[in-house]
Short mmCIF file of C-alpha atoms in Angstrom, two decimals:
data_model
loop_
_atom_site.label_atom_id
_atom_site.label_comp_id
_atom_site.label_asym_id
_atom_site.label_seq_id
_atom_site.Cartn_x
_atom_site.Cartn_y
_atom_site.Cartn_z
CA MET P 12 -25.06 -0.57 27.37
CA SER P 13 -24.18 -3.45 25.09
CA ILE P 14 -24.88 -3.15 21.42
CA SER P 15 -25.37 -5.80 18.78
CA LEU P 16 -22.56 -5.91 16.27
CA LYS P 17 -23.74 -5.41 12.68
CA ALA P 18 -21.71 -5.05 9.53
CA ASN P 19 -22.09 -4.58 5.83
CA PRO P 20 -22.45 -8.08 4.37
CA LYS P 21 -19.46 -10.02 3.10
CA ASN P 22 -19.74 -12.94 0.77
CA HIS P 23 -19.95 -16.29 2.52
CA TYR P 24 -18.65 -19.70 1.73
CA GLY P 25 -20.17 -23.10 2.09
CA ARG P 26 -22.04 -23.64 -1.17
CA GLN P 27 -22.78 -27.26 -1.85
CA VAL P 28 -21.06 -28.68 -4.91
CA PRO P 29 -23.69 -30.47 -7.00
CA VAL P 30 -22.97 -33.94 -8.34
CA ALA P 31 -22.93 -33.16 -12.04
CA ILE P 32 -20.58 -33.38 -14.93
CA MET P 33 -16.90 -32.96 -14.10
CA LEU P 34 -16.53 -29.62 -15.84
CA VAL P 35 -19.31 -28.02 -13.82
CA ILE P 36 -17.80 -29.33 -10.58
CA VAL P 37 -14.38 -27.96 -11.46
CA LEU P 38 -15.82 -24.54 -12.31
CA LEU P 39 -17.80 -24.40 -9.09
CA LEU P 40 -14.78 -25.48 -7.07
CA ILE P 41 -12.58 -22.80 -8.61
CA HIS P 42 -15.27 -20.21 -7.97
CA TYR P 43 -15.64 -21.39 -4.38
CA PHE P 44 -11.98 -21.23 -3.53
CA TRP P 45 -11.16 -17.99 -5.29
CA GLN P 46 -14.05 -15.69 -4.52
CA GLU P 47 -13.42 -12.94 -1.99
CA GLU P 48 -9.64 -13.39 -2.13
CA PRO P 49 -7.91 -10.16 -1.10
CA GLU P 50 -6.51 -8.02 -3.85
CA ASP P 51 -2.76 -8.23 -4.19
CA ILE P 52 -0.82 -5.36 -2.72
CA THR P 53 1.46 -3.81 -5.29
CA PRO P 54 5.04 -4.42 -4.15
CA ILE P 55 6.39 -1.25 -2.56
CA ARG P 56 10.04 -0.52 -1.91
CA ALA P 57 11.00 0.60 1.59
CA LYS P 58 13.67 3.23 1.02
CA ALA P 59 13.96 6.59 2.73
CA ASN P 60 10.52 6.31 4.32
CA LEU P 61 11.87 4.00 7.02
CA SER P 62 12.22 5.81 10.30
CA THR P 63 15.66 6.02 11.89
CA MET P 64 14.14 5.28 15.31
CA VAL P 65 15.61 1.97 16.44
CA PHE P 66 15.39 0.90 20.07
CA GLY P 67 16.85 -2.57 19.95
CA PRO P 68 15.71 -5.95 18.68
CA GLY P 69 12.71 -6.47 20.97
CA GLN P 70 13.35 -10.20 21.15
CA SER P 71 10.13 -12.18 21.55
CA THR P 72 10.15 -15.06 23.99
CA PRO P 73 8.43 -18.43 23.46
CA PRO P 74 5.35 -19.40 25.49
CA ALA P 75 5.99 -20.82 28.93
CA ASN P 76 5.99 -24.59 29.52
CA THR P 77 6.60 -25.46 25.87
CA VAL P 78 9.12 -27.68 24.19
CA ASP P 79 11.65 -26.07 21.88
CA VAL P 80 10.83 -27.22 18.35
CA SER P 81 13.09 -26.18 15.47
CA PHE P 82 11.63 -24.99 12.19
CA SER P 83 11.10 -28.02 9.94
CA PRO P 84 11.23 -28.04 6.13
CA GLY P 85 7.60 -29.14 6.00
CA ASP P 86 6.56 -25.89 7.63
CA SER P 87 7.80 -24.01 4.56
CA ARG P 88 4.36 -24.73 3.06
CA LEU P 89 3.03 -22.01 5.39
CA LEU P 90 5.38 -19.37 4.01
CA PRO P 91 4.88 -17.15 0.95
CA ASN P 92 7.51 -16.84 -1.78
CA GLY P 93 8.58 -14.04 -4.10
CA LEU P 94 10.12 -11.62 -1.59
CA ALA P 95 12.82 -10.38 -3.93
CA THR P 96 12.78 -8.95 -7.45
CA GLU P 97 14.95 -10.11 -10.32
CA ASN P 98 17.41 -7.31 -9.61
CA GLN P 99 17.78 -8.59 -6.01
CA GLN P 100 15.72 -5.88 -4.31
CA LEU P 101 13.29 -6.61 -1.49
CA VAL P 102 9.56 -6.81 -2.18
CA VAL P 103 7.82 -5.16 0.76
CA ASN P 104 4.31 -6.59 0.75
CA SER P 105 1.99 -8.56 3.00
CA GLY P 106 4.00 -11.71 2.31
CA LEU P 107 7.02 -10.28 4.12
CA LEU P 108 4.86 -9.52 7.15
CA GLU P 109 3.51 -13.09 7.07
CA VAL P 110 7.06 -14.45 7.18
CA ILE P 111 7.95 -12.18 10.11
CA HIS P 112 4.84 -13.18 12.03
CA PHE P 113 5.38 -16.85 11.27
CA PHE P 114 8.81 -16.92 12.89
CA LEU P 115 8.32 -14.36 15.68
CA LEU P 116 4.77 -15.29 16.71
CA GLU P 117 3.85 -18.74 15.38
CA GLN P 118 6.91 -20.85 16.17
CA VAL P 119 7.94 -22.51 19.42
CA SER P 120 11.64 -21.73 19.62
CA ALA P 121 14.13 -20.39 22.12
CA ASP P 122 15.43 -18.01 19.43
CA ARG P 123 12.57 -16.94 17.20
CA ALA P 124 14.45 -13.91 15.91
CA GLY P 125 17.44 -16.07 15.04
CA ALA P 126 15.25 -18.49 13.10
CA LEU P 127 13.74 -15.59 11.15
CA ARG P 128 17.18 -14.19 10.39
CA SER P 129 18.43 -17.57 9.14
CA HIS P 130 15.37 -18.07 6.93
CA LEU P 131 15.60 -14.63 5.33
CA LYS P 132 19.31 -15.11 4.70
CA SER P 133 18.61 -18.43 2.98
CA ILE P 134 15.96 -17.08 0.58
CA LEU P 135 17.06 -13.49 -0.12
CA PRO P 136 20.01 -12.11 -2.06
CA PRO P 137 22.35 -9.89 0.01
CA PRO P 138 20.84 -6.48 -0.90
CA ALA P 139 17.30 -7.65 -0.14
CA TYR P 140 18.41 -9.43 3.03
CA THR P 141 20.08 -6.29 4.40
CA GLU P 142 16.96 -4.25 3.82
CA ALA P 143 14.70 -6.95 5.27
CA MET P 144 16.72 -7.14 8.47
CA LEU P 145 16.46 -3.36 8.92
CA ILE P 146 12.68 -3.63 8.64
CA VAL P 147 12.66 -6.59 11.04
CA GLU P 148 14.68 -4.62 13.59
CA HIS P 149 12.27 -1.70 13.37
CA TYR P 150 9.29 -4.04 13.59
CA GLN P 151 10.55 -5.77 16.72
CA ALA P 152 10.98 -2.38 18.36
CA TYR P 153 7.44 -1.49 17.26
CA MET P 154 6.08 -4.72 18.77
CA LYS P 155 7.55 -3.85 22.15
CA ALA P 156 6.25 -0.26 22.10
CA HIS P 157 2.86 -1.46 20.84
CA ASP P 158 2.32 -3.80 23.78
CA GLU P 159 3.46 -1.22 26.32
CA LEU P 160 1.02 1.38 24.97
CA LEU P 161 -1.82 -1.13 24.57
CA ALA P 162 -1.48 -2.28 28.19
CA ALA P 163 -2.33 1.25 29.35
CA HIS P 164 -5.79 0.96 27.72
CA ASN P 165 -6.67 -2.19 29.68
CA PHE P 166 -8.80 -3.82 26.97
CA ASP P 167 -10.10 -7.33 27.55
CA GLY P 168 -8.58 -8.39 24.24
CA THR P 169 -11.57 -10.32 22.89
CA GLY P 170 -13.66 -7.83 20.95
CA LYS P 171 -16.84 -9.20 22.54
CA ASP P 172 -19.61 -7.29 24.33
CA ILE P 173 -18.53 -3.94 22.89
CA ASN P 174 -20.38 -0.98 24.39
CA LEU P 175 -20.57 2.66 23.35
CA GLN P 176 -17.64 3.71 25.50
CA ASP P 177 -15.51 0.90 24.07
CA VAL P 178 -16.08 2.24 20.55
CA ARG P 179 -14.52 5.57 21.54
CA ARG P 180 -11.68 3.86 23.39
CA ILE P 181 -10.84 1.62 20.45
CA SER P 182 -10.92 4.62 18.10
CA THR P 183 -8.49 6.44 20.37
CA TRP P 184 -6.22 3.41 20.54
CA ARG P 185 -6.30 3.03 16.76
CA ASP P 186 -5.15 6.63 16.28
CA GLN P 187 -2.31 6.16 18.78
CA ARG P 188 -1.29 2.85 17.23
CA ASP P 189 -1.25 4.34 13.74
CA ARG P 190 1.10 7.10 14.85
CA LEU P 191 3.29 4.49 16.49
CA ARG P 192 3.45 2.47 13.27
CA LEU P 193 4.46 5.48 11.22
CA GLY P 194 7.16 6.40 13.72
CA PHE P 195 8.80 2.98 13.69
CA LEU P 196 8.03 1.64 10.22
CA GLY P 197 7.46 4.57 7.90
CA GLU P 198 4.60 5.28 5.52
CA THR P 199 5.71 2.89 2.78
CA VAL P 200 5.77 -0.20 4.99
CA VAL P 201 2.58 0.78 6.83
CA ARG P 202 0.71 1.20 3.57
CA ALA P 203 1.92 -2.14 2.22
CA TRP P 204 1.18 -4.10 5.39
CA TYR P 205 -1.93 -2.61 6.94
CA GLN P 206 -4.15 -0.98 4.34
CA ASN P 207 -6.63 -3.89 4.23
CA ASP P 208 -6.83 -4.26 8.02
CA ASP P 209 -7.24 -0.50 8.41
CA VAL P 210 -10.18 -0.48 6.00
CA GLN P 211 -11.86 -3.36 7.85
CA LEU P 212 -11.49 -1.68 11.23
CA ALA P 213 -12.63 1.72 9.94
CA GLN P 214 -15.78 0.19 8.45
CA ILE P 215 -16.68 -1.51 11.70
CA LEU P 216 -16.03 1.53 13.88
CA ASN P 217 -18.05 3.68 11.50
CA GLU P 218 -20.95 1.26 11.66
CA LEU P 219 -20.82 1.08 15.45
CA THR P 220 -20.90 4.88 15.48
CA GLN P 221 -23.99 4.71 13.29
CA LEU P 222 -25.63 2.37 15.77
CA LYS P 223 -24.76 4.79 18.56
CA ASP P 224 -26.35 7.71 16.71
CA ASN P 225 -29.45 5.66 15.89
CA SER P 226 -29.77 4.58 19.51
CA ILE P 227 -29.62 8.20 20.67
CA GLN P 228 -32.22 9.24 18.10
CA GLU P 229 -34.55 6.41 19.13
CA GLN P 230 -34.27 7.29 22.81
CA ASN P 231 -34.81 11.00 22.15
CA PRO P 232 -36.12 11.81 18.65
CA ASN P 233 -35.75 15.56 19.30
CA ALA P 234 -32.09 15.34 20.31
CA PRO P 235 -29.48 16.54 17.78
CA SER P 236 -27.39 13.81 16.22
CA THR P 237 -23.66 13.42 16.82
CA ASP P 238 -21.56 16.39 15.65
CA GLU P 239 -24.80 18.14 14.62
CA GLN P 240 -24.94 16.04 11.43
CA PRO P 241 -28.16 14.47 10.06
CA ALA P 242 -29.05 11.14 11.59
CA ILE P 243 -27.31 8.23 9.84
CA PRO P 244 -29.70 5.66 8.34
CA ARG P 245 -30.11 2.44 10.24
CA PRO P 246 -27.96 -0.45 8.94
CA PRO P 247 -29.99 -3.03 7.01
CA THR P 248 -31.79 -5.74 8.94
CA TRP P 249 -30.99 -9.39 8.36
CA SER P 250 -33.39 -11.84 6.78
CA ASN P 251 -31.16 -14.76 7.74
CA LYS P 252 -30.18 -15.22 11.38
CA ASN P 253 -27.15 -17.32 10.49
CA ASP P 254 -25.79 -14.53 8.30
CA GLU P 255 -26.28 -12.04 11.11
CA LEU P 256 -24.40 -14.29 13.56
CA ARG P 257 -21.55 -14.81 11.11
CA HIS P 258 -21.20 -11.05 10.67
CA ASP P 259 -21.24 -10.56 14.41
CA HIS P 260 -18.41 -13.08 14.72
CA TYR P 261 -16.53 -11.35 11.93
CA MET P 262 -16.81 -7.98 13.66
CA GLN P 263 -15.71 -9.44 16.97
CA TRP P 264 -12.72 -11.00 15.24
CA VAL P 265 -11.66 -7.70 13.63
CA LEU P 266 -12.09 -5.77 16.88
CA GLY P 267 -10.30 -8.47 18.86
CA LYS P 268 -7.39 -8.40 16.40
CA ALA P 269 -7.17 -4.62 16.71
CA ILE P 270 -6.71 -4.79 20.49
CA ARG P 271 -4.63 -7.96 20.66
CA SER P 272 -1.13 -7.77 22.09
CA PHE P 273 1.83 -9.38 20.40
CA SER P 274 2.63 -11.23 23.60
CA SER P 275 -0.78 -12.94 23.63
CA TRP P 276 -0.41 -13.68 19.92
CA ALA P 277 2.95 -15.33 20.59
CA ASN P 278 1.25 -17.66 23.06
CA THR P 279 -1.49 -18.76 20.66
CA GLY P 280 0.31 -18.47 17.31
CA PRO P 281 2.04 -21.87 17.44
CA GLN P 282 -1.35 -23.55 17.86
CA LEU P 283 -2.61 -21.97 14.63
CA ALA P 284 0.54 -22.98 12.74
CA SER P 285 0.08 -26.53 14.00
CA ARG P 286 -3.56 -26.61 12.91
CA LEU P 287 -2.64 -25.28 9.46
CA THR P 288 -0.01 -27.98 9.03
CA GLY P 289 -2.44 -30.64 10.24
CA TYR P 290 -5.11 -29.42 7.85
CA LEU P 291 -2.76 -29.50 4.86
CA ASP P 292 -1.71 -33.05 5.72
CA ALA P 293 -5.30 -34.27 6.18
CA ALA P 294 -6.56 -32.48 3.06
CA SER P 295 -3.73 -34.03 1.04
CA GLN P 296 -4.75 -37.50 2.23
CA ILE P 297 -8.35 -36.84 1.18
CA ASN P 298 -7.30 -35.62 -2.25
CA GLN P 299 -5.11 -38.71 -2.75
CA ASN P 300 -7.87 -41.14 -1.78
CA ARG P 301 -8.96 -42.51 -5.17
CA GLN P 302 -11.72 -44.56 -3.53
CA LEU P 303 -13.62 -41.29 -3.34
CA ASN P 304 -14.95 -39.60 -6.44
CA PHE P 305 -14.12 -35.98 -7.16
CA SER P 306 -17.22 -34.44 -5.58
CA GLU P 307 -16.82 -36.57 -2.43
CA ARG P 308 -13.23 -35.35 -2.03
CA VAL P 309 -14.38 -31.75 -2.42
CA ILE P 310 -17.13 -32.14 0.16
CA GLN P 311 -14.87 -33.89 2.69
CA THR P 312 -12.18 -31.22 2.24
CA GLN P 313 -14.77 -28.50 2.83
CA GLU P 314 -16.06 -30.23 5.97
CA LEU P 315 -12.48 -30.56 7.24
CA LEU P 316 -11.86 -26.87 6.58
CA ILE P 317 -14.90 -25.74 8.56
CA LYS P 318 -14.12 -28.12 11.41
CA SER P 319 -10.47 -27.08 11.60
CA PHE P 320 -10.98 -23.31 11.38
CA PRO P 321 -14.06 -21.74 12.97
CA VAL P 322 -12.89 -18.22 12.07
CA GLU P 323 -13.37 -17.20 8.44
CA ALA P 324 -10.03 -15.39 8.21
CA GLU P 325 -8.24 -18.59 9.27
CA ARG P 326 -10.19 -20.55 6.66
CA GLN P 327 -9.13 -18.06 4.00
CA ARG P 328 -5.50 -18.50 4.98
CA ALA P 329 -5.89 -22.27 4.73
CA ARG P 330 -7.46 -21.89 1.27
CA ASP P 331 -4.58 -19.69 0.14
CA LEU P 332 -2.12 -22.33 1.29
CA MET P 333 -3.97 -25.07 -0.58
CA PHE P 334 -4.32 -22.97 -3.76
CA PRO P 335 -1.46 -20.44 -3.80
CA SER P 336 -1.58 -17.68 -6.37
CA HIS P 337 2.16 -17.77 -6.95
#
């Protein structure tokens, strides 16, 4: 039985910027771009918590039928900075994971791991570089084990048309994946890299479980609820159909990400990197067009953002690149 995906509301973007005095426009623009930005993860050092389990580099291969394109300096706009402290120690935060994913999953290269190694060596002092490469080695081994274990579950990889049985299967996979992460990466790295994603997935699975319990209660009001607990209240209904659809898409995106293999990501990642670069170039041209007034540039940039990135998480990444916090 298919169920409709519902979620607790998130804030949405897309407010129109009124044509008013410049100060009001600037304030609205700042509010627009900075609301709902994820909280920074406090930098965490990866010391003894790293597992000693290392099973080789797990070299990722580029997508088939693609041209080898070397990393260009312009692509550095897509990479975060600040991966080392003043005393030359590595900062283990979400930015480090973004760099790893950028080179291993979002570049078209015959030697993705080599490109990552060269980049880290160029930006990190020796102590931080040594530690980063140990984490990278563990992560590549984790990627390989992750895909092997995920393949046994035979998910469709999209997060769409989730039924009651799928909720249980995804919960089981999540528990297995979490143990795998701890075994390869250690608690410190896992906490720094995945705490936000884990919260998102837990919220969705909990809500889908609520829908399951409510469905059982509706079909048989006299039946005991799951685990003999009181029936969970029904999630709120939506007064706006567009909001409901956006939340459905958000849930499908989170579920799809949870059951996505690294190999499939490596095939689609370069397309996202290309779209991000194209968006930054086009947005820069709009902002430099002095034939447009300020509000017109804002509106055209917003329209370009929505057109370029249909998924909200991708739009947020594009916003962060346009208005970095560091």
